[in-house]
Coordinates of C-alpha atoms and ligand atoms in Angstrom, one line a residue:
M223 CA -24.1 -6.3 -10.1
I224 CA -22.7 -6.4 -6.6
T225 CA -19.2 -6.4 -7.4
R226 CA -19.4 -3.1 -9.3
L227 CA -20.6 -1.3 -6.3
S228 CA -18.3 0.9 -3.9
A229 CA -17.8 -0.3 -0.5
A230 CA -19.9 2.5 0.8
E231 CA -22.8 1.5 -1.4
I232 CA -22.4 -2.2 -0.4
G233 CA -22.6 -1.1 3.3
R234 CA -25.6 0.9 2.9
K235 CA -27.5 -1.7 1.0
I236 CA -26.6 -4.4 3.7
A237 CA -27.7 -1.8 6.5
A238 CA -31.0 -1.5 4.4
R239 CA -31.5 -5.1 4.1
E240 CA -31.4 -5.0 0.4
L241 CA -28.2 -7.3 0.4
S242 CA -27.2 -10.0 2.9
C243 CA -23.5 -10.2 4.0
V244 CA -23.3 -13.8 2.8
E245 CA -24.8 -12.7 -0.7
V246 CA -22.2 -10.1 -0.9
A247 CA -19.2 -12.3 0.1
E248 CA -20.4 -15.0 -2.4
A249 CA -20.7 -12.5 -5.3
H250 CA -16.9 -11.6 -4.9
L251 CA -15.9 -15.1 -4.2
D252 CA -17.5 -16.3 -7.4
R253 CA -16.1 -13.6 -9.5
I254 CA -12.4 -14.5 -8.0
A255 CA -13.2 -18.2 -8.8
K256 CA -14.3 -17.4 -12.4
H257 CA -11.5 -14.6 -13.4
D258 CA -8.7 -14.5 -10.9
A259 CA -6.7 -17.2 -13.1
D260 CA -6.4 -14.3 -15.6
Y261 CA -5.0 -11.9 -13.1
G262 CA -3.2 -13.8 -10.4
C263 CA -4.3 -11.4 -7.5
F264 CA -4.8 -14.0 -4.7
L265 CA -2.6 -16.4 -3.2
T266 CA -5.1 -17.9 -0.8
V267 CA -8.8 -17.7 -0.8
D268 CA -10.6 -19.8 1.8
R269 CA -14.3 -19.8 1.0
E270 CA -15.5 -21.2 4.3
Y271 CA -13.3 -18.8 6.3
T272 CA -14.8 -15.8 4.4
L273 CA -18.2 -17.1 4.5
D274 CA -17.9 -17.6 8.4
N275 CA -16.9 -14.1 8.8
A276 CA -19.8 -12.9 6.6
R277 CA -22.3 -14.8 8.6
R278 CA -20.6 -13.2 11.8
A279 CA -21.1 -9.8 10.0
Q280 CA -24.8 -10.7 9.4
E281 CA -25.1 -11.3 13.2
L282 CA -24.0 -7.7 13.9
V283 CA -26.4 -6.2 11.2
D284 CA -29.4 -8.2 12.6
K285 CA -28.6 -7.0 16.3
G286 CA -28.4 -3.5 15.0
Q287 CA -24.6 -3.3 15.8
G288 CA -23.2 -2.8 12.2
G289 CA -21.3 0.0 10.9
P290 CA -20.8 1.6 7.6
L291 CA -18.6 -1.4 6.2
T292 CA -20.3 -4.3 7.9
G293 CA -20.4 -7.0 5.5
V294 CA -18.2 -5.5 3.0
P295 CA -15.3 -7.7 1.9
V296 CA -11.6 -6.9 2.0
A297 CA -8.7 -8.6 0.2
L298 CA -5.5 -8.6 2.5
K299 CA -1.8 -8.4 1.4
D300 CA -0.2 -11.7 2.3
N301 CA 2.2 -10.1 4.8
I302 CA -0.6 -9.4 7.1
S303 CA -1.1 -12.2 9.7
T304 CA -4.4 -14.0 9.6
N305 CA -5.2 -16.4 12.4
G306 CA -5.7 -19.8 10.9
V307 CA -5.2 -18.8 7.3
E308 CA -1.7 -19.4 5.5
T309 CA 0.7 -16.0 5.5
T310 CA 3.5 -16.4 3.1
C311 CA 4.8 -13.0 2.2
A312 CA 5.0 -14.5 -1.1
S313 CA 8.2 -16.3 0.0
K314 CA 9.2 -20.1 -0.2
I315 CA 10.6 -19.5 3.3
L316 CA 6.9 -19.1 4.9
K317 CA 5.3 -21.5 2.6
G318 CA 2.7 -23.4 4.9
Y319 CA 3.0 -21.0 7.8
V320 CA -0.2 -20.4 9.4
P321 CA -0.2 -17.7 12.2
P322 CA -1.9 -18.4 15.5
F323 CA -3.0 -14.8 15.8
D324 CA -4.7 -11.9 13.8
A325 CA -3.0 -8.7 12.8
T326 CA -4.4 -5.7 14.9
V327 CA -6.0 -4.6 11.5
V328 CA -7.7 -7.8 10.8
E329 CA -8.9 -8.0 14.4
R330 CA -10.5 -4.6 14.0
M331 CA -11.9 -5.4 10.6
K332 CA -13.6 -8.6 12.1
Q333 CA -14.9 -6.7 15.3
A334 CA -16.5 -4.2 12.9
G335 CA -17.8 -7.0 10.6
V336 CA -15.6 -6.3 7.7
V337 CA -15.2 -9.5 5.9
P338 CA -11.5 -10.9 5.0
L339 CA -11.6 -12.0 1.6
G340 CA -8.2 -14.0 1.0
K341 CA -4.6 -13.1 0.7
T342 CA -3.1 -11.1 -2.2
N343 CA 0.1 -11.5 -4.0
L344 CA 3.1 -9.2 -3.3
D345 CA 6.9 -8.9 -4.2
E346 CA 8.6 -11.4 -1.6
F347 CA 8.7 -9.6 1.7
A348 CA 7.2 -6.5 0.0
M349 CA 10.4 -5.9 -1.7
G350 CA 9.8 -4.6 -5.1
T351 CA 7.7 -2.4 -7.4
S352 CA 6.2 -4.8 -9.9
T353 CA 4.9 -7.9 -8.0
E354 CA 7.4 -9.8 -10.2
N355 CA 9.4 -10.9 -7.1
S356 CA 6.8 -13.1 -5.8
A357 CA 8.1 -16.5 -5.3
F358 CA 4.6 -18.0 -6.6
Q359 CA 2.9 -16.1 -9.3
L360 CA 2.7 -13.2 -11.6
T361 CA 0.0 -10.5 -10.9
R362 CA -1.5 -8.8 -14.2
N363 CA -2.8 -5.2 -14.4
P364 CA -6.5 -5.0 -15.0
W365 CA -5.9 -2.3 -17.5
D366 CA -3.7 -4.4 -19.7
R367 CA -2.9 -7.9 -18.7
D368 CA 0.6 -7.9 -20.4
R369 CA 1.5 -5.2 -17.8
S370 CA 2.6 -5.0 -14.3
P371 CA 0.0 -3.9 -11.6
G372 CA 3.1 -2.2 -9.8
G373 CA 4.2 -3.2 -6.4
S374 CA 4.8 -4.4 -3.9
S375 CA 1.0 -4.6 -3.0
G376 CA 0.3 -5.3 -6.7
G377 CA -2.2 -8.4 -5.8
S378 CA -4.3 -5.9 -3.6
A379 CA -4.3 -3.1 -6.0
A380 CA -5.2 -5.2 -9.0
S381 CA -8.0 -7.0 -6.9
V382 CA -9.6 -3.4 -6.3
A383 CA -9.3 -2.4 -10.0
A384 CA -10.5 -5.9 -11.4
E385 CA -13.5 -5.7 -8.9
F386 CA -12.5 -8.9 -6.9
S387 CA -12.9 -6.8 -3.8
P388 CA -14.4 -3.1 -3.2
L389 CA -11.3 -2.7 -0.9
A390 CA -7.9 -4.0 0.1
I391 CA -5.3 -3.8 2.6
G392 CA -1.7 -3.1 1.6
S393 CA 1.5 -2.0 3.3
D394 CA 3.9 1.0 2.1
T395 CA 7.8 1.0 3.1
G396 CA 8.8 3.0 0.1
G397 CA 5.6 3.6 -2.0
S398 CA 4.1 0.1 -2.2
I399 CA 0.6 1.3 -1.6
R400 CA 0.6 4.5 -3.7
Q401 CA 2.5 3.2 -6.9
P402 CA 0.4 0.2 -7.4
A403 CA -2.7 2.3 -6.7
S404 CA -1.2 4.7 -9.5
L405 CA -0.7 1.9 -12.1
C406 CA -3.9 0.2 -11.6
G407 CA -6.0 3.6 -11.6
I408 CA -7.3 3.4 -8.1
V409 CA -7.0 5.1 -4.6
G410 CA -4.2 4.1 -2.2
Y411 CA -3.6 5.8 1.0
K412 CA -0.6 5.6 3.2
P413 CA -1.5 7.0 6.8
T414 CA 0.9 9.0 8.9
Y415 CA 3.6 6.5 10.3
G416 CA 1.9 5.4 13.6
R417 CA -1.6 5.9 13.0
C418 CA -2.1 2.4 12.0
S419 CA -0.9 -0.4 14.2
R420 CA 1.8 -2.7 12.5
Y421 CA 1.3 -5.5 15.0
G422 CA 1.0 -8.6 12.8
L423 CA 2.5 -7.1 9.7
V424 CA 5.5 -9.0 9.0
A425 CA 8.3 -6.2 9.3
F426 CA 10.3 -5.2 6.4
G427 CA 11.8 -1.7 7.2
S428 CA 10.3 -1.0 10.7
S429 CA 10.7 2.6 10.9
L430 CA 9.2 3.1 7.2
D431 CA 6.5 0.3 7.1
Q432 CA 3.0 1.5 7.2
I433 CA -0.4 -0.4 6.6
G434 CA -3.3 1.4 4.6
P435 CA -6.2 0.9 2.5
F436 CA -7.0 0.7 -1.3
G437 CA -10.3 1.7 -2.6
R438 CA -12.0 2.8 -5.9
T439 CA -13.1 6.1 -4.1
V440 CA -11.3 8.2 -1.4
E441 CA -14.5 7.8 0.5
D442 CA -14.2 4.1 0.6
A443 CA -10.5 4.3 1.3
A444 CA -11.2 6.6 4.4
L445 CA -13.9 4.3 5.6
L446 CA -11.6 1.4 5.8
A447 CA -8.9 3.6 7.4
E448 CA -11.3 4.6 10.0
V449 CA -11.8 0.8 10.8
V450 CA -8.3 -0.2 11.0
T451 CA -6.3 2.9 12.5
G452 CA -6.0 4.1 16.1
A453 CA -4.0 3.5 19.1
D454 CA -2.8 -0.2 19.9
H455 CA -0.6 -1.1 22.9
R456 CA 0.8 -3.9 21.0
D457 CA 2.8 -1.7 18.6
S458 CA 5.0 0.8 20.6
T459 CA 5.3 3.0 17.5
C460 CA 1.6 3.4 17.3
I461 CA 0.5 6.9 18.1
P462 CA -2.2 7.1 20.9
M463 CA -4.6 8.8 18.9
D464 CA -8.2 8.2 17.8
P465 CA -8.9 6.4 14.4
V466 CA -8.9 8.5 11.3
N467 CA -12.2 10.1 11.2
A468 CA -14.0 9.4 8.0
R469 CA -16.9 11.7 8.6
E470 CA -14.7 14.7 8.0
V471 CA -14.0 13.5 4.6
K472 CA -17.1 14.6 3.0
A473 CA -17.3 18.4 3.9
G474 CA -15.1 21.1 2.5
T475 CA -14.1 22.8 -0.7
L476 CA -10.7 23.5 -2.2
K477 CA -11.2 27.3 -2.5
G478 CA -8.5 29.1 -0.7
L479 CA -6.2 26.2 -0.1
K480 CA -2.5 26.4 -1.0
A481 CA -0.5 23.8 -2.7
A482 CA 3.0 23.2 -3.4
L483 CA 4.7 21.6 -6.5
P484 CA 8.0 20.5 -5.6
K485 CA 10.5 21.0 -8.7
E486 CA 12.5 18.0 -7.8
M487 CA 9.4 15.8 -8.6
F488 CA 8.8 17.1 -11.9
G489 CA 12.2 16.4 -13.2
E490 CA 13.5 15.0 -16.6
A491 CA 12.9 11.4 -15.6
L492 CA 9.1 12.1 -15.9
D493 CA 7.3 10.5 -18.8
P494 CA 5.9 13.1 -21.0
G495 CA 2.4 11.5 -20.9
V496 CA 2.4 11.6 -17.1
R497 CA 3.4 15.0 -16.9
A498 CA 0.9 16.2 -19.1
Q499 CA -2.0 14.5 -17.1
V500 CA -0.5 15.9 -13.8
E501 CA -0.3 19.3 -15.2
K502 CA -3.7 19.2 -16.3
A503 CA -4.8 18.0 -12.8
V504 CA -2.9 20.9 -11.3
D505 CA -4.7 23.4 -13.7
T506 CA -8.0 21.9 -12.5
L507 CA -7.0 22.6 -9.0
R508 CA -6.1 26.1 -9.8
R509 CA -9.6 26.5 -11.3
E510 CA -11.1 25.1 -8.2
G511 CA -9.5 28.0 -6.3
V512 CA -6.3 26.4 -5.2
E513 CA -3.3 28.7 -4.8
V514 CA -0.4 26.7 -6.5
V515 CA 3.3 27.6 -5.7
D516 CA 6.5 26.2 -7.0
V517 CA 8.8 25.1 -4.3
S518 CA 12.3 23.5 -4.1
I519 CA 12.9 20.6 -1.6
P520 CA 16.5 19.6 -2.7
S521 CA 16.9 16.8 -0.3
I522 CA 14.3 14.7 -2.4
V523 CA 16.9 13.9 -5.1
F524 CA 18.8 11.8 -2.1
G525 CA 15.5 9.9 -1.3
V526 CA 16.2 6.8 -3.2
T527 CA 19.7 6.3 -2.3
T528 CA 19.0 7.0 1.4
Y529 CA 16.2 4.7 1.4
Y530 CA 18.2 1.7 -0.1
I531 CA 20.6 2.1 3.0
I532 CA 17.8 2.3 5.5
A533 CA 15.2 -0.2 4.3
P534 CA 17.8 -3.0 3.6
A535 CA 19.5 -2.4 7.0
E536 CA 16.3 -2.8 8.9
A537 CA 15.3 -5.6 6.7
S538 CA 18.5 -7.5 7.3
S539 CA 17.7 -7.4 11.1
N540 CA 14.0 -8.0 10.8
L541 CA 14.5 -11.1 8.6
A542 CA 17.2 -12.7 10.8
R543 CA 14.0 -14.4 12.4
F544 CA 13.6 -16.6 9.4
D545 CA 15.9 -19.5 10.4
G546 CA 13.7 -22.6 9.3
I547 CA 13.1 -23.4 13.3
R548 CA 10.5 -21.0 14.2
Y549 CA 8.5 -20.7 11.1
G550 CA 7.8 -22.3 7.7
P551 CA 9.7 -25.2 6.0
R552 CA 13.1 -26.4 7.2
S553 CA 15.8 -27.5 4.9
D554 CA 18.2 -30.3 6.0
G555 CA 21.9 -29.3 7.0
K556 CA 24.6 -30.0 9.2
G557 CA 24.0 -28.9 12.9
H558 CA 22.0 -25.9 13.9
I559 CA 24.0 -23.4 11.6
G560 CA 23.8 -25.9 8.6
V561 CA 20.0 -26.0 8.9
V562 CA 19.6 -22.2 9.1
E563 CA 22.0 -21.7 6.3
R564 CA 20.5 -24.1 3.9
T565 CA 17.0 -23.0 4.8
R566 CA 17.7 -19.5 4.2
A567 CA 19.8 -20.2 1.0
Q568 CA 16.6 -22.2 -0.4
G569 CA 13.9 -20.1 1.2
F570 CA 14.7 -16.7 0.2
G571 CA 14.8 -15.1 -3.4
H572 CA 17.3 -13.4 -5.0
E573 CA 16.1 -9.8 -4.3
V574 CA 15.6 -10.6 -0.6
K575 CA 19.1 -12.2 -0.4
A576 CA 20.6 -8.9 -2.1
R577 CA 18.9 -6.8 0.5
I578 CA 19.9 -8.9 3.4
M579 CA 23.7 -8.6 2.1
I580 CA 23.4 -4.9 1.6
G581 CA 21.9 -4.2 4.8
T582 CA 24.3 -6.3 6.7
Y583 CA 27.1 -4.5 5.2
A584 CA 25.8 -1.1 5.8
L585 CA 25.3 -1.8 9.5
S586 CA 28.8 -3.5 10.0
A587 CA 31.5 -1.9 12.3
G588 CA 33.5 0.4 10.2
Y589 CA 30.6 1.1 7.8
Y590 CA 27.8 2.2 10.2
D591 CA 28.9 5.7 10.3
A592 CA 29.8 6.1 6.5
F593 CA 26.3 4.6 5.3
Y594 CA 23.7 4.0 7.9
L595 CA 24.3 7.2 10.3
R596 CA 24.7 9.3 7.2
A597 CA 21.6 8.3 5.8
Q598 CA 19.7 9.0 8.9
Q599 CA 21.1 12.4 8.7
V600 CA 19.8 12.9 5.3
R601 CA 16.5 11.6 6.5
A602 CA 16.4 14.3 9.1
L603 CA 17.4 17.0 6.8
M604 CA 14.4 15.8 4.5
T605 CA 12.1 16.1 7.5
Q606 CA 13.3 19.7 8.1
E607 CA 12.8 20.7 4.7
F608 CA 9.3 19.3 4.2
N609 CA 8.3 20.8 7.6
R610 CA 9.3 24.1 6.3
V611 CA 7.2 23.8 3.2
F612 CA 4.1 22.7 5.3
Q613 CA 4.6 26.1 7.4
D614 CA 3.4 27.7 4.2
V615 CA 0.9 25.3 2.4
D616 CA -1.7 22.8 2.8
F617 CA -0.5 20.0 0.7
I618 CA 1.9 19.0 -1.8
V619 CA 1.3 17.8 -5.3
S620 CA 3.3 15.3 -7.6
P621 CA 3.0 12.5 -9.8
T622 CA 2.9 9.4 -7.8
S623 CA 5.0 7.2 -10.3
P624 CA 7.1 8.7 -12.9
I625 CA 5.8 6.3 -15.6
T626 CA 2.6 4.4 -16.3
A627 CA 2.2 0.4 -15.9
F628 CA 5.1 -1.2 -17.8
K629 CA 5.1 -4.7 -19.7
I630 CA 5.8 -7.5 -17.4
G631 CA 9.4 -8.4 -17.7
E632 CA 10.3 -5.0 -19.4
L633 CA 12.3 -3.6 -16.4
T634 CA 13.6 -7.0 -15.0
D635 CA 17.0 -6.4 -16.2
D636 CA 17.0 -2.9 -15.1
P637 CA 17.0 -3.0 -11.2
L638 CA 17.8 0.8 -11.0
A639 CA 14.9 1.7 -13.1
L640 CA 12.6 -0.3 -10.9
K641 CA 13.9 1.4 -7.9
M642 CA 13.4 4.9 -9.2
L643 CA 9.7 4.3 -9.6
D644 CA 9.6 5.0 -6.0
Y645 CA 11.3 8.4 -6.2
C646 CA 8.2 10.5 -5.3
T647 CA 6.7 8.3 -3.0
I648 CA 9.7 7.5 -0.6
P649 CA 9.9 10.9 1.0
A650 CA 6.5 10.1 2.9
N651 CA 8.1 7.0 4.5
M652 CA 11.2 9.0 5.4
N653 CA 9.3 11.6 7.5
G654 CA 6.2 9.7 8.2
M655 CA 3.7 12.2 6.5
P656 CA 0.6 10.9 5.0
G657 CA 0.1 10.4 1.3
I658 CA -2.6 9.3 -1.0
S659 CA -2.7 8.5 -4.8
L660 CA -5.6 8.9 -6.9
N661 CA -6.3 8.8 -10.7
C662 CA -6.0 11.9 -12.6
G663 CA -6.2 10.9 -16.4
F664 CA -4.7 8.5 -18.9
S665 CA -1.6 8.3 -21.0
N666 CA -2.0 5.8 -24.0
G667 CA -4.9 4.4 -22.3
L668 CA -3.0 3.6 -18.9
P669 CA -3.9 5.4 -15.6
V670 CA -1.7 8.2 -14.4
G671 CA -1.6 8.8 -10.6
L672 CA -1.6 12.0 -8.8
Q673 CA 0.1 12.1 -5.3
L674 CA -1.1 14.4 -2.6
L675 CA 1.0 14.7 0.6
A676 CA 0.2 16.5 3.9
A677 CA 2.2 17.3 7.2
P678 CA 2.4 14.4 9.6
L679 CA -0.9 13.9 11.4
Q680 CA -2.8 15.9 9.1
D681 CA -4.5 12.6 7.6
E682 CA -8.2 13.8 7.9
R683 CA -7.3 16.9 6.0
L684 CA -5.4 14.9 3.5
L685 CA -8.4 12.9 2.8
Q686 CA -10.9 15.7 2.8
I687 CA -8.7 17.5 0.2
A688 CA -8.4 14.2 -1.9
H689 CA -12.1 13.9 -1.7
C690 CA -12.5 17.2 -3.2
V691 CA -9.7 16.6 -5.9
E692 CA -11.4 13.5 -6.9
R693 CA -14.8 15.1 -7.5
A694 CA -12.9 17.9 -9.6
L695 CA -11.2 15.4 -11.8
A696 CA -13.2 13.9 -14.6
D697 CA -11.2 10.7 -15.0
A698 CA -10.7 10.0 -11.1
T699 CA -13.1 6.9 -11.2
Q700 CA -13.2 5.5 -14.6
R701 CA -13.0 1.8 -14.8
P702 CA -10.8 -0.7 -16.7
P703 CA -11.9 -3.0 -19.4
I704 CA -12.7 -6.1 -17.4
P705 CA -15.1 -8.9 -17.8
Ligands
LIG874 N1 9.8 -0.5 -4.0 C1 10.4 -0.3 -2.6 C2 11.2 -1.4 -2.3 O1 11.3 -2.4 -3.2 C3 9.2 0.0 -1.7 C4 8.5 -1.4 -1.2 C5 7.6 -1.2 -0.2 O2 6.9 0.0 -0.2 N2 7.2 -2.1 0.3 O3 11.7 -1.4 -1.3

């Protein structure tokens, strides 16, 4: 069955002419057509668009110009701009908007013959942790369809877990790649801030946002990272460095490495079942020859509160462009201001409006110093504290999410609980370091994610460590009970 294969395996079979690119695209499109109604991963699937791209990929193969992922389909979070294909951010305010250009990541995928496979569901404008804030539909967790896949990149994560696509692209502002990867039992990797161009990603919190891959193995995620990362003059925050090198990912052993466990990430809020699995994984690391030390990073406890000043502040500014004039549908209203007001009132959902208001407040004269500036100071402190730890250790280990997948609707009335789900992931967005989540075991039949963090720019090292950890963990690549 083609859809069971890893991306690397599909790529090898295509290169060896055992499979054609069109055959691979059709297998995934057919599976989506048959089963996605039960999961709600995709907002848009354009069969002809995907098949066209598959045919172009096959031309590359036929000319001997293919790479390791040529012909491999990739699902895209619907906040990534796709030329000619609707891009909504799961918001009514962008319904019907068709970008006239490709995001850099999409352009690079096409150049490498990686096949775009439709647009996945998300929390509106990537604001959320459950994908329940989508204006259009629910997405269900492949391990238990009554449960959330996490968020905000829930559609992408569930798509990879449900074998609708071997790979997917997400975006991570406070954890939106790693947290849904954890809840869906797959690999999710947020590169160092600036290693992947954000050109064409609809901006949420520009100093925090980073695009990254989902896969069912670390190797697959690394291969996709190699395609989409690297210098890009169209994003001024993109670091002028080579793409993440996936070839370095295979080699290596864990013996002799040193890892830190920040005690602030193992606090009382951690679900006992999650704690047990993470501690078991840490024991495995010790057996593999990793020296594990306990550390304290006191500023971690301020992460969520600090994030909820900075992210809404940047969002309030970024989302000012949605006025009904330039993008998407337009509501009737009196004069220019009336049109803008009515469009925004009708187009944005509750969570997005709340954040625009909080962000506008935090940035307003008189409050800027008390909130925004103070938050930036905490951020600087956090960066210093993490840098100090990385002087002495190779990587940091923690849970990804404090709990496993929760029932859909279970946390709707508890916005604080939802926000606390990013407690362990937010620090990586604050200081830009790379982070990866992989499955380390199960609690009551639901996957538990292990988060690994490395110093900024140590992406290859992090992926190599993650690859070794994956091989050491018995449960890392177990599959959900899907049709
Ligand atoms: N859950 C966080 C939020 O709602 C992070 C979202 C994200 O990373 N895009 O802001």
